[in-house]
Short mmCIF file of C-alpha atoms and ligand atoms in Angstrom, two decimals:
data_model
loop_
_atom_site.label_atom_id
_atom_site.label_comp_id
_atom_site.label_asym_id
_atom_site.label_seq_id
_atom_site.Cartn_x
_atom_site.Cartn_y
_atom_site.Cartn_z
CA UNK A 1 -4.09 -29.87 -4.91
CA UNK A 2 -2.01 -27.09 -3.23
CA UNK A 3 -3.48 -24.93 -1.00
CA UNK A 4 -3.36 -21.45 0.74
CA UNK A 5 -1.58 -22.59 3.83
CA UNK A 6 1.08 -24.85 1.43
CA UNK A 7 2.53 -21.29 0.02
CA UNK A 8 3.86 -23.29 -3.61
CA UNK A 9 3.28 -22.04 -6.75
CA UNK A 10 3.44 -17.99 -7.36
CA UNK A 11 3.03 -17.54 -10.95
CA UNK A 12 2.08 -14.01 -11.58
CA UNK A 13 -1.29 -12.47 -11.33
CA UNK A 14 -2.95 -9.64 -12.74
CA UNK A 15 -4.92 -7.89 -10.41
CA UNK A 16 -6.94 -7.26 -13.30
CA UNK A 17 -8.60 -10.44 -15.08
CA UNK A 18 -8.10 -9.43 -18.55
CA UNK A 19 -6.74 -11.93 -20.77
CA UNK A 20 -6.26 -9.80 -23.71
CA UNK A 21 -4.60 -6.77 -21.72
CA UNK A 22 -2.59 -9.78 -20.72
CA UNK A 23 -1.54 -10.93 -24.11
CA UNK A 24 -0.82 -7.61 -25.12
CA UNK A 25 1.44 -7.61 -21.75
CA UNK A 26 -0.31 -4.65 -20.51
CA UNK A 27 -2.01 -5.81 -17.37
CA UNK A 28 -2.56 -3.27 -14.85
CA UNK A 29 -0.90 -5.05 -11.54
CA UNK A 30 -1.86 -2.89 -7.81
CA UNK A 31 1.45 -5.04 -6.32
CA UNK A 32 -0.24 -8.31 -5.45
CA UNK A 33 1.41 -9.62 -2.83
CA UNK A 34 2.69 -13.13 -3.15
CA UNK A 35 0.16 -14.37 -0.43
CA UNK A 36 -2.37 -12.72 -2.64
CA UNK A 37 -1.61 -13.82 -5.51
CA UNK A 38 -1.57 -17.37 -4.17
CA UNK A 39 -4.88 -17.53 -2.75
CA UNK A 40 -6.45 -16.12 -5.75
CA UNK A 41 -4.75 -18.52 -7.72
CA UNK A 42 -5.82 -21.40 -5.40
CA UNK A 43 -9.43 -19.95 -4.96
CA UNK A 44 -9.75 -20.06 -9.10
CA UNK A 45 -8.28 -23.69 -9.80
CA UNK A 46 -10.88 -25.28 -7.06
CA UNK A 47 -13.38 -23.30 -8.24
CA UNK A 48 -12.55 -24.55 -11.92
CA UNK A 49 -11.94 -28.24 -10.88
CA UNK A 50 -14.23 -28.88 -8.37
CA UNK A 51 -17.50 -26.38 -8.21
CA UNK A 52 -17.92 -25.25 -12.00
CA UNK A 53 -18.76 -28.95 -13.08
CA UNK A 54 -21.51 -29.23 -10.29
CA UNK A 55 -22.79 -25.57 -9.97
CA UNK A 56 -25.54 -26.20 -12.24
CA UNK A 57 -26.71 -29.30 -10.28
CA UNK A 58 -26.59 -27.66 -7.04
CA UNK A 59 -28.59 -24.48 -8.46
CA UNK A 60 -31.21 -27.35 -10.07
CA UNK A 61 -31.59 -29.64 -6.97
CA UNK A 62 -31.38 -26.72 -4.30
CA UNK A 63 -28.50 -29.49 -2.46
CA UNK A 64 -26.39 -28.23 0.28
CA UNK A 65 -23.23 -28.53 -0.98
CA UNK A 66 -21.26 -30.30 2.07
CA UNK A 67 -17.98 -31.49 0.25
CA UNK A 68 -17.53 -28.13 -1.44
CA UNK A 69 -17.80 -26.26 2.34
CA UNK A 70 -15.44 -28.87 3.69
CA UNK A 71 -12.95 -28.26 0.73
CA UNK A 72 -13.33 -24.56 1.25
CA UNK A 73 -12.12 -25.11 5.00
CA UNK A 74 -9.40 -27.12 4.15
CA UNK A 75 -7.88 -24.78 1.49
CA UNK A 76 -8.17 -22.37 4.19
CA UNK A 77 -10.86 -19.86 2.80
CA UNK A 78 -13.50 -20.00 4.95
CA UNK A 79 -11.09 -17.45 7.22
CA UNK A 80 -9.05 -15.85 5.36
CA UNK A 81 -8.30 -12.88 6.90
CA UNK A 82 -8.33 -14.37 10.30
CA UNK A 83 -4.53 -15.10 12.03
CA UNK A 84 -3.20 -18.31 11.71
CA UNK A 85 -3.49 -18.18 15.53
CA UNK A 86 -6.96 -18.60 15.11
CA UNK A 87 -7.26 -21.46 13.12
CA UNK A 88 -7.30 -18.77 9.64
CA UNK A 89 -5.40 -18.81 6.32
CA UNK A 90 -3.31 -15.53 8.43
CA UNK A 91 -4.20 -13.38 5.29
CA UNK A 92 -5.95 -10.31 4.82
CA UNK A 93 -9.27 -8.73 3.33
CA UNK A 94 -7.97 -8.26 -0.45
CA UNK A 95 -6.80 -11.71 -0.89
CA UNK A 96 -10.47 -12.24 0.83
CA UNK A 97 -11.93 -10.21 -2.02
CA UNK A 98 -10.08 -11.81 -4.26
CA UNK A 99 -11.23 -15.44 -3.53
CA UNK A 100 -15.17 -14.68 -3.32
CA UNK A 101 -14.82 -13.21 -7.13
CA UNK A 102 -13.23 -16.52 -8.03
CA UNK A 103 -15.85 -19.04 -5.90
CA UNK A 104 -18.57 -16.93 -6.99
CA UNK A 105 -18.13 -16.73 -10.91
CA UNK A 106 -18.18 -20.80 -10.74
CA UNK A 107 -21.48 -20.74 -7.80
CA UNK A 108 -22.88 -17.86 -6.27
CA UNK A 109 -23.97 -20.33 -3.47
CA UNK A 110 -20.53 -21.34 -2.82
CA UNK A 111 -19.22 -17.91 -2.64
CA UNK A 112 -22.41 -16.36 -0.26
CA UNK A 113 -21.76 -19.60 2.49
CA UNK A 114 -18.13 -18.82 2.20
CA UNK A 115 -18.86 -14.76 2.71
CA UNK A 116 -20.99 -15.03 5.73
CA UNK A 117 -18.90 -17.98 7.51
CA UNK A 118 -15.51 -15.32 6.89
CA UNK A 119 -17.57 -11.47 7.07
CA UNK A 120 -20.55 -12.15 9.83
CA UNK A 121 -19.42 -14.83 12.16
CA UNK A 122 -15.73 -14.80 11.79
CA UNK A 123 -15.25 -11.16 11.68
CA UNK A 124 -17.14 -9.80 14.73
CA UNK A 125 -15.83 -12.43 17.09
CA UNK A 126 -11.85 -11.37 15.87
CA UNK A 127 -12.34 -8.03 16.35
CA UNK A 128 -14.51 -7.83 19.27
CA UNK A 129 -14.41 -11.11 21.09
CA UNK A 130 -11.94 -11.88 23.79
CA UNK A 131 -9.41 -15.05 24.03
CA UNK A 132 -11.70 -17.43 25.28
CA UNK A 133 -14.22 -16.48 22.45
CA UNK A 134 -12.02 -17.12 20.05
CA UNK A 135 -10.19 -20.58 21.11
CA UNK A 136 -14.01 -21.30 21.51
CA UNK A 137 -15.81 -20.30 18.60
CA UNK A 138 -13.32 -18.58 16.26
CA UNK A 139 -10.50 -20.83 15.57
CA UNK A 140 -13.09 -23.85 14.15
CA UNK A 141 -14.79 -21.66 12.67
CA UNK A 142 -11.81 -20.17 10.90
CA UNK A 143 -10.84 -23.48 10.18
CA UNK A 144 -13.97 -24.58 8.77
CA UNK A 145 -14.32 -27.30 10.96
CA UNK A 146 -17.61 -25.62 11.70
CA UNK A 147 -20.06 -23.30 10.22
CA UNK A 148 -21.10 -19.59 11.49
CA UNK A 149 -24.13 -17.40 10.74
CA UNK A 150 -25.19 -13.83 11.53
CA UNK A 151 -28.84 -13.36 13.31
CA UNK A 152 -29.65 -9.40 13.04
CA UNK A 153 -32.66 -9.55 10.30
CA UNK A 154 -35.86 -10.14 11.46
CA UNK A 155 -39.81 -10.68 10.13
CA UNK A 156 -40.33 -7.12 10.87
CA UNK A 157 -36.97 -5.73 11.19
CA UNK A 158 -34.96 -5.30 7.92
CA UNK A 159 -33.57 -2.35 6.73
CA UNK A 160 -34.28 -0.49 9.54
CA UNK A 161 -32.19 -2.33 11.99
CA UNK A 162 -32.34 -0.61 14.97
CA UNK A 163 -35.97 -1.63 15.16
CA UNK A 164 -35.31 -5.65 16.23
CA UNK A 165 -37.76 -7.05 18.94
CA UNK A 166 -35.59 -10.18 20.01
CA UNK A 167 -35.01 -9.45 23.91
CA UNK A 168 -31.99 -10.76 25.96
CA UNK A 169 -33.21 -10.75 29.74
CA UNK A 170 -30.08 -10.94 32.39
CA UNK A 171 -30.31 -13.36 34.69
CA UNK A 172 -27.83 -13.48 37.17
CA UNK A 173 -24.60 -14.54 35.14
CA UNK A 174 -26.54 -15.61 32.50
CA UNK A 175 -28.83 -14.38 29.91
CA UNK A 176 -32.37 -15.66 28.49
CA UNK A 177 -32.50 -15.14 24.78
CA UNK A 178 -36.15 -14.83 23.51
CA UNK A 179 -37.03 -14.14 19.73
CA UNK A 180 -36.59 -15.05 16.06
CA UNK A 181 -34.61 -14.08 13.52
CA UNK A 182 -35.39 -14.33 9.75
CA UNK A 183 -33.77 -14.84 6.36
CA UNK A 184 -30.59 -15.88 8.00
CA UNK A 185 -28.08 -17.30 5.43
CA UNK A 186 -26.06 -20.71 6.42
CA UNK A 187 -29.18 -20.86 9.15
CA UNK A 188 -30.31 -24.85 8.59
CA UNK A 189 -26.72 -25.83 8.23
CA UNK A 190 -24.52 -23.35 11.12
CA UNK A 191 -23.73 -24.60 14.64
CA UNK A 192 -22.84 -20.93 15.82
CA UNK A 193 -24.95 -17.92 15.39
CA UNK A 194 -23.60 -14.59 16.06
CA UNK A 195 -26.85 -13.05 17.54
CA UNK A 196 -28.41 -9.19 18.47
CA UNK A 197 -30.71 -8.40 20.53
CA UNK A 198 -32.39 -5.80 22.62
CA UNK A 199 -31.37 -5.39 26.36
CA UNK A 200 -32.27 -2.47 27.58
CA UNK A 201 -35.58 -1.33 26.36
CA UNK A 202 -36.17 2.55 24.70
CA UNK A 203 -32.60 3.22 24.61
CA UNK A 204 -32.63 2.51 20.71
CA UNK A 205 -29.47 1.22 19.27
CA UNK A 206 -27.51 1.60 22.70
CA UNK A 207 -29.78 -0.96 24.13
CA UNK A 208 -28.64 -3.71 21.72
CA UNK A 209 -26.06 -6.29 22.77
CA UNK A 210 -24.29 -9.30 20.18
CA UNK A 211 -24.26 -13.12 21.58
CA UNK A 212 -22.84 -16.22 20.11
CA UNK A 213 -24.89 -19.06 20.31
CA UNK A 214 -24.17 -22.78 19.82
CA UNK A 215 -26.87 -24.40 17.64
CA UNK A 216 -26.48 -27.01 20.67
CA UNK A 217 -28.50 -24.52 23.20
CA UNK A 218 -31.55 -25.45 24.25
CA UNK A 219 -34.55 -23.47 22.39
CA UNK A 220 -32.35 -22.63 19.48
CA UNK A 221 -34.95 -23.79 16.47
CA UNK A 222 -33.66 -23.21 13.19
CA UNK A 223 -36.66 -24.00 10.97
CA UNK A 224 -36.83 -25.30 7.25
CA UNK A 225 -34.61 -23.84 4.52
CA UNK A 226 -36.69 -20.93 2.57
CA UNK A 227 -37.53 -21.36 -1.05
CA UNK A 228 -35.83 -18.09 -3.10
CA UNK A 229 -35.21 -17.21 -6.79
CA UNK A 230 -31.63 -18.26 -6.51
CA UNK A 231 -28.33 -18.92 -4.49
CA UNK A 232 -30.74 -22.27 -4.52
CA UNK A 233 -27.65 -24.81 -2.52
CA UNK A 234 -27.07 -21.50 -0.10
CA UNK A 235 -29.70 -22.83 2.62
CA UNK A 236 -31.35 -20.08 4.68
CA UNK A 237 -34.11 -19.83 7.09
CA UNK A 238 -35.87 -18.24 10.23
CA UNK A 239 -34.30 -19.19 13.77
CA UNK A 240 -36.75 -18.86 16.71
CA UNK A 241 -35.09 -18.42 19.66
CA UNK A 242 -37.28 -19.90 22.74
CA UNK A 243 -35.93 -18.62 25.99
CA UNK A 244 -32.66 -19.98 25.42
CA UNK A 245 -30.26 -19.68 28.42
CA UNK A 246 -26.93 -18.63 27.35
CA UNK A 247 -23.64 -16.87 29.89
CA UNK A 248 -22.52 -14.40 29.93
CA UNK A 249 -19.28 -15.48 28.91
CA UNK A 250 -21.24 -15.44 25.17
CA UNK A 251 -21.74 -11.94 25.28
CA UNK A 252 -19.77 -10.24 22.43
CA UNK A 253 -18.62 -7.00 23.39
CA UNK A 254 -19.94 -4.77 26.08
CA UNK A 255 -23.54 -4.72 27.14
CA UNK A 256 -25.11 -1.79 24.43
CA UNK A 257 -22.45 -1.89 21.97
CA UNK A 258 -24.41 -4.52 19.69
CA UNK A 259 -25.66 -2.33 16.97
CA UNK A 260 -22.09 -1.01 16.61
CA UNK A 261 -21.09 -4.44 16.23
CA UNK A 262 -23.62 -5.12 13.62
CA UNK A 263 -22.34 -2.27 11.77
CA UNK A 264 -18.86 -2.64 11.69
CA UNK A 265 -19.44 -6.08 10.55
CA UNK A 266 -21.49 -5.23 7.81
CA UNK A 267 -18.81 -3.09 6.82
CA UNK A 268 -16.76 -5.97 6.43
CA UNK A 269 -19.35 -8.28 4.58
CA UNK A 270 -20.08 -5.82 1.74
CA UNK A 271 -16.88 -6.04 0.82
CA UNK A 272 -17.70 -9.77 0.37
CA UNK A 273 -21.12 -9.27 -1.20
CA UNK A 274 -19.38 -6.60 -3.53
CA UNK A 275 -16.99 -9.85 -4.75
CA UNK A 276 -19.63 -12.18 -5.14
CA UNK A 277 -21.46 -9.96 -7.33
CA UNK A 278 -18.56 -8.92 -9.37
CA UNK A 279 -17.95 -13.37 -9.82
CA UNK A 280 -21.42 -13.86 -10.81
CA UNK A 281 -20.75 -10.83 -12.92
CA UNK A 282 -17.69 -11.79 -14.59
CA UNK A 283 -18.99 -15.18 -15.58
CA UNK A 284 -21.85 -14.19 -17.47
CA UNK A 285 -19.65 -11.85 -19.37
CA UNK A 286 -17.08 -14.69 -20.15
CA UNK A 287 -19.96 -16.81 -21.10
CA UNK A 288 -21.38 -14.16 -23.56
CA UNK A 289 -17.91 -13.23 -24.97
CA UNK A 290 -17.54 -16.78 -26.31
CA UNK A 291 -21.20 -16.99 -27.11
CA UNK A 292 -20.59 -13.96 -29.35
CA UNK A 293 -17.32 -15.41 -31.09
CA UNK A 294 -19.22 -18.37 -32.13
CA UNK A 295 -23.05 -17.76 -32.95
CA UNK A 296 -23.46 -16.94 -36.11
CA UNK A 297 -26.84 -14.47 -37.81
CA UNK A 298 -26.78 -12.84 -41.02
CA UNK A 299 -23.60 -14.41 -42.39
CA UNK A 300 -21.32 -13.73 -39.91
CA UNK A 301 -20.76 -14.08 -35.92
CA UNK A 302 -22.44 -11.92 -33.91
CA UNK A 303 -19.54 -10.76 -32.52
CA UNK A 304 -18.52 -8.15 -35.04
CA UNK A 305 -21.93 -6.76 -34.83
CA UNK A 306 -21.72 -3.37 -33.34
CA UNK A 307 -24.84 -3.84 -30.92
CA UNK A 308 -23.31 -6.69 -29.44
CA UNK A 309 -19.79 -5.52 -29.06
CA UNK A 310 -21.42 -1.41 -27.65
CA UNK A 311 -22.71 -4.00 -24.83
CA UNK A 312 -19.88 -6.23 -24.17
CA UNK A 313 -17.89 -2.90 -23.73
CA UNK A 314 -20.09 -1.79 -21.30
CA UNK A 315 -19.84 -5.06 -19.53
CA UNK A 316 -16.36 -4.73 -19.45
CA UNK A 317 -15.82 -1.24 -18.06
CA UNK A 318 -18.43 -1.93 -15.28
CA UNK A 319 -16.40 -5.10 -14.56
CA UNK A 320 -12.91 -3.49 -13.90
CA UNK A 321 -14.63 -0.30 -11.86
CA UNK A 322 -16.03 -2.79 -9.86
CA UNK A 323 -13.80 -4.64 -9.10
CA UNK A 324 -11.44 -1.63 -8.02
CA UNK A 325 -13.78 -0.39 -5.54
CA UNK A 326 -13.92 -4.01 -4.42
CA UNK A 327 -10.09 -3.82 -4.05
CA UNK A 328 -10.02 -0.33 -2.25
CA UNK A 329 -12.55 -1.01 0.19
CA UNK A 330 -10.97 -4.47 1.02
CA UNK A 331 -7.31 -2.33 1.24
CA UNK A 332 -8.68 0.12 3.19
CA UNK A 333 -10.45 -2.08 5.73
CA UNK A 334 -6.58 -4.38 5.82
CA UNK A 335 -5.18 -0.66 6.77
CA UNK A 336 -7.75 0.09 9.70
CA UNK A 337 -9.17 2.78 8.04
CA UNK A 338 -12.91 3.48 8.58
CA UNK A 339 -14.35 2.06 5.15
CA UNK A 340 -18.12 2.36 5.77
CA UNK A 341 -18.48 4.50 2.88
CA UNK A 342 -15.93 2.80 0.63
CA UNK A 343 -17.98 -0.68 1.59
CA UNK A 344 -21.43 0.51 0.40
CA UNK A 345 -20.38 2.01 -2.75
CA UNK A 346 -18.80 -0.95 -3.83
CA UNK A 347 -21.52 -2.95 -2.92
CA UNK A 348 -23.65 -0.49 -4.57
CA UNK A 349 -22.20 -0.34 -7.95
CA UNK A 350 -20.96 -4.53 -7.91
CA UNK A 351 -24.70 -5.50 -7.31
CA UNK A 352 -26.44 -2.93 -9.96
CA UNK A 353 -23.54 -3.86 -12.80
CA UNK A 354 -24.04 -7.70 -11.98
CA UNK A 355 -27.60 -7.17 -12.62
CA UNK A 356 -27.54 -5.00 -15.76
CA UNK A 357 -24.44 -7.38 -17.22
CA UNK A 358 -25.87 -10.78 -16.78
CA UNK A 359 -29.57 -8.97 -18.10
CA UNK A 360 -26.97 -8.55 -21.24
CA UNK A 361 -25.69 -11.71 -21.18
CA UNK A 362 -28.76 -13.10 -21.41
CA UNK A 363 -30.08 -10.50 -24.25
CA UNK A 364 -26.65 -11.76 -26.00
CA UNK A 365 -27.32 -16.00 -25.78
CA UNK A 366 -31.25 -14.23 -26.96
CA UNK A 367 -33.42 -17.88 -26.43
CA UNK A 368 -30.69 -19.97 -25.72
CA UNK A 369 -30.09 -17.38 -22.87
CA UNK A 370 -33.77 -18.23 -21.19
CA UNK A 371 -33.06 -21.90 -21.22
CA UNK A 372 -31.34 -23.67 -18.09
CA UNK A 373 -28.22 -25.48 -20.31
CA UNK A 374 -26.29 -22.32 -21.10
CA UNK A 375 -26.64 -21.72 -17.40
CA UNK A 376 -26.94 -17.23 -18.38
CA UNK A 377 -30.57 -17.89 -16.06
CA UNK A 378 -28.87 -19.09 -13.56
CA UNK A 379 -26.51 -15.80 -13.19
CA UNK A 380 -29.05 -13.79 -13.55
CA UNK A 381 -31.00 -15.18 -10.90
CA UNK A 382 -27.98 -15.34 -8.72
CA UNK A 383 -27.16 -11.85 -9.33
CA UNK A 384 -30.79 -10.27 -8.05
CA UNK A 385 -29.73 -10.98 -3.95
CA UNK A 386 -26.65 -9.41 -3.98
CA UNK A 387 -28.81 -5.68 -4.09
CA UNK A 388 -30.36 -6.88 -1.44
CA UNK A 389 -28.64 -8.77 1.39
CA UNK A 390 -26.23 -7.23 3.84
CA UNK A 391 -28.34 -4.00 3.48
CA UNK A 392 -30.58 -3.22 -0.07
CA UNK A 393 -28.91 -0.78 -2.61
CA UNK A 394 -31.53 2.01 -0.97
CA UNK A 395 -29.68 1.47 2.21
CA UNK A 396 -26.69 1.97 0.65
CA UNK A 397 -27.57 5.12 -0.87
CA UNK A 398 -28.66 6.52 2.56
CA UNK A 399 -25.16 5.39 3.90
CA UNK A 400 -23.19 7.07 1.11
CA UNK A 401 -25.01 10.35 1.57
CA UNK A 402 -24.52 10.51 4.83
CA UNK A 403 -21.43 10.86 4.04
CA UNK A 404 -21.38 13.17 1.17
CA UNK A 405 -23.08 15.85 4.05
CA UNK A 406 -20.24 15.42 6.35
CA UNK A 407 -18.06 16.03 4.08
N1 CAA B 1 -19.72 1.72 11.99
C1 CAA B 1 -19.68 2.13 13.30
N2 CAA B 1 -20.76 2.70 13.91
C2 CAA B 1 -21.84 2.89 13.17
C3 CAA B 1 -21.93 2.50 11.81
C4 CAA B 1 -20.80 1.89 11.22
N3 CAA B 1 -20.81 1.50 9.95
N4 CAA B 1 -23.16 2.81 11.34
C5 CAA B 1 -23.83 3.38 12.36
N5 CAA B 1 -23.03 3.44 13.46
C6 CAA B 1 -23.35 3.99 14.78
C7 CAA B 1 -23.67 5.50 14.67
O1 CAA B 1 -22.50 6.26 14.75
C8 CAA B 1 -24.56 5.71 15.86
O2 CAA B 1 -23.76 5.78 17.00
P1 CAA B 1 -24.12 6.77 18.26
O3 CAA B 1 -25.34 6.19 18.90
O4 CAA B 1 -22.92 6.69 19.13
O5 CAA B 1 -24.35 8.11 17.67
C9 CAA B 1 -25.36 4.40 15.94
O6 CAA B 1 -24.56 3.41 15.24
C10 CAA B 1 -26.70 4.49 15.25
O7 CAA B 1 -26.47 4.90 13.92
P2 CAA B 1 -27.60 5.50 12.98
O8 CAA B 1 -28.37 6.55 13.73
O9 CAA B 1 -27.00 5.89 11.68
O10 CAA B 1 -28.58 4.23 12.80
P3 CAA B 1 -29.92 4.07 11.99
O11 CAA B 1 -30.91 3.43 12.87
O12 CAA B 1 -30.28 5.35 11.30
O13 CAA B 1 -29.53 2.94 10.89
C11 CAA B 1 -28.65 2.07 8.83
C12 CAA B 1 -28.52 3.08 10.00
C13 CAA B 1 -27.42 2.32 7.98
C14 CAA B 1 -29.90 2.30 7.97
C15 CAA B 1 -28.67 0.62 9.39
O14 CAA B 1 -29.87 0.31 10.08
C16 CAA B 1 -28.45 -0.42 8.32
O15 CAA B 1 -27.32 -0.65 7.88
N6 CAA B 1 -29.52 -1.11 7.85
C17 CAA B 1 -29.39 -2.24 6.96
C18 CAA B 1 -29.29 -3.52 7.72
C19 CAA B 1 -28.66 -4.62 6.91
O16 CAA B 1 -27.72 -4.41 6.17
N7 CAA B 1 -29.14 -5.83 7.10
C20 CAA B 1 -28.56 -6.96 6.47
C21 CAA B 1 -28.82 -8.18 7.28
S1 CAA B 1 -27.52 -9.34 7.27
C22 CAA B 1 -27.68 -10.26 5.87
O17 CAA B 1 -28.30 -9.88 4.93
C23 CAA B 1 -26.90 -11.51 5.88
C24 CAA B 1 -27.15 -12.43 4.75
O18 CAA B 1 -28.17 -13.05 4.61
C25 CAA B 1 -26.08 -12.67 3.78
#
C-alpha cells in the first residue's frame, strides 16, 4: 500500500464526500492541494482495508489496537502536520482534518488515539518546544515510533481548568512533579505525557507551567484503563504522578506560560475532535442511506417514504456544514490566524450533528438499529464523547460568546 510520504497516486478528490453531486459532476472542490488530496485518499483506503473489517471487534473486546497505531505511524498520520524535519508527514492541519474524518467513520477509537498523538502531544512540543525537545520527543513521536498523551484534566479539575492542584516544586535544575491527572486518553499505552501543573501558587493561570514526561520517570503511575460507553479500544486512565524528578530541560515553554499552552493546544485538537465526530457522523448516515434503499414496509422501500428521506436530508445538510467549519478552522489554524473561535464552533456543531444523526440512523435501522450486527449502536455510542472531551459543548458556548462581546 502507498502511503503519504510515497506521493503516487492523485486521482481527484472532492472536498466534499458526495457521491451523487459527484455523478452529477457537480462536486464542490475548495482547491485540494495534491498533498491533500493524497493523504485523504491514503487515510480512506487503510481505513477501508484494514480498520473497517475489525472496528466492530475492537469496540466488542475493548482491545488496544497495536497494529492499527503502528500502521497509522508508518503511513505517516500520526503527525501530519508536523515537518518532515521532525520525523512528520511535512503536511498541514486540513489534510489533518481530512484524515481523522476518514479513520474515524471506519473506528472512532482509531481516529481519537490518532487525534491526541498529532493535536496534544505533537502540537505543543512543535510550536513551543525548543530543538532539543523536539529531536527528543517530537520527531518519534511524529513518526509514530512512540505514543504521546496530554495530562491537563484532573478528578476535580475539568472544565474549569485553571483550577488543577498537580504542583511542580523547583529544585535546583530540576523539578519534582507531584499529582494526578485523570481521564487521560492514550494514558495506559503513551511513553510521553505532555503535563501542567501549578508552580507558583495564587497566581491563577500565570502560575501554571507544561512538562514532558517519559513514562520511564520514576513515580510516573499510569493506572488501569477506565471502563466508558464507547471509543472501547481507545484506552484511557488516571496517571498519579508521585514526586517524580524531572529537568528542567523538560519544561515546555517559559515558567507561567502553561495554561496558554494548554489553550492554544486545545485550539488545535478541536479541530481534530470536530473530524472525528463528523467520521463517526458520516458513517452512520452511509449506513442508513443503504439501509433505506433496501428495507422494505408497506410494499415498498422505506426509502421513498417521506419521513425517512425529511431525516436523511437533515443528515445530509448537517454533514456538509460540518464539515466546512471543520475545513475553515483547520485553514485558518495552517494560515496562523488565531482560530479559537473558529475551533469551538466547529467542535460545537460536529459533536451535536454526530449525535442527533447517528440518534437517526438508529431510528432509521428501527430494531435492527439497537442490535450490535448493524454496528448503528456502536456510532452512537462513539458519537456521545466527542461533546465532551477537549472541553464539553457548554465550554464551547462560553468560548464562542466571549467572542461574540468583543466583537
Ligand atoms: N489561546 C491563547 N490564550 C488563551 C486562550 C486561547 N485559546 N484561552 C485563554 N487564553 C488566555 C487568556 O487570554 C488569559 O490570558 P491573560 O492571563 O494574559 O489575560 C488566560 O489564558 C486565562 O484565560 P481565561 O480567563 O479565559 O481562563 P478561564 O479560567 O476563564 O478558562 C476556559 C477558560 C475556556 C473555560 C478554559 O478553562 C477551558 O477551555 N476549559 C475546558 C478545558 C478542556 O477543554 N479540557 C479538556 C481536557 S483534554 C482532553 O479532553 C483530552 C482527551 O481526552 C481527548
Amino acid at each position: 500500500m502507498w502511503g503519504v510520504r510515497d506521493l503516487a497516486v492523485h486521482e481527484r478528490t472532492p472536498l466534499l464526500w458526495s457521491p451523487s453531486a459527484r455523478r452529477r459532476g457537480s462536486n464542490m472542490d475548495l482547491d485540494l492541494t495534491e498533498e491533500q488530496r493524497l493523504i485523504q485518499h491514503t487515510a480512506r483506503d487503510f481505513a477501508t482495508r484494514e480498520i473497517d473489517p475489525i472496528a466492530a471487534e475492537l469496540d466488542k473486546t475493548g482491545r488496544w489496537p497495536t497494529e492499527i497505531v503502528r500502521r497509522l505511524g508508518e503511513l505517516g498520520l500520526m503527525g501530519v502536520a508536523v515537518p518532515s524535519e521532525w520525523g512528520g508527514a511535512g503536511s498541514d492541519n486540513v489534510a489533518y482534518a481530512l484524515a481523522m474524518e476518514e479513520i474515524s467513520r471506519a473506528c472512532a477509537s482509531c481516529g481519537v488515539i490518532m487525534s491526541v498523538n498529532n493535536s496534544l502531544a505533537c502540537a505543543p512540543i512543535l510550536e513551543n518546544g525548543n530543538d532539543a525537545q523536539k529531536r527528543e520527543f517530537l520527531a518519534p513521536m511524529a513518526a509514530g515510533k512512540t505514543l504521546g498523551c496530554f495530562g491537563l484534566t484532573e478528578p476535580m479539575s475539568g472544565s474549569d481548568a485553571g483550577t488543577m492542584e498537580t504542583f511542580a516544586e523547583r529544585d535546583g535544575d530540576h523539578w519534582i512533579l507531584s499529582g494526578s491527572k485523570n481521564f487521560i486518553t492514550n494514558g495506559p499505552a503513551a511513553d510521553v505525557i505532555v503535563v501542567f501543573a501549578v508552580t507558583r501558587r495564587g497566581a491563577g493561570s500565570r502560575g501554571t507551567t507544561a512538562f514532558i514526561v517519559p513514562r520511564t520517570t520514576a513515580g510516573y503511575v499510569p493506572q488501569p484503563a477506565d471502563e466508558k460507553l464507547g471509543i472501547h479500544a481507545a484506552h484511557s486512565c488516571t496517571v498519579f504522578f508521585e514526586g517524580c524528578r524531572i529537568p528542567d530541560a523538560w519544561r515546555l515553554g517559559g515558567e507561567g506560560d502553561g495554561f496558554k499552552v494548554a489553550m492554544k493546544t486545545l485550539d488545535g485538537g478541536r479541530i481534530g475532535i470536530a473530524a472525528q465526530a463528523l467520521g463517526i457522523a458520516r458513517a452512520a448516515y452511509e449506513k442508513a442511506v443503504a439501509y433505506a434503499k433496501e428495507r422494505k414496509a408497506f410494499g415498498e422501500p422505506i426509502a421513498n417514504k417521506q419521513a425517512i428521506q425529511f431525516m436523511l436530508a437533515d443528515m445530509a445538510t448537517e454533514l456538509d456544514a460540518a464539515r466546512l467549519l471543520v475545513l475553515r478552522a483547520a485553514a485558518m489554524k495552517d494560515q496562523g490566524v488565531r482560530h479559537t473561535r473558529e475551533s469551538a464552533i466547529a467542535k460545537l456543531y460536529a459533536s451535536e450533528a454526530a449525535t442527533r444523526i447517528t440518534h437517526k440512523a438508529l431510528q432509521i435501522h428501527g430494531g435492527y438499529g439497537y442490535v450490535r450486527e448493524y454496528h448503528v449502536e456502536r456510532h452512537y455510542r462513539d458519537a456521545r464523547i466527542t461533546e465532551i472531551y477537549e472541553g464539553t459543548s457548554e465550554i464551547m458556548r462560553i468560548v464562542i460568546a466571549s467572542s461574540v462581546f468583543k466583537a
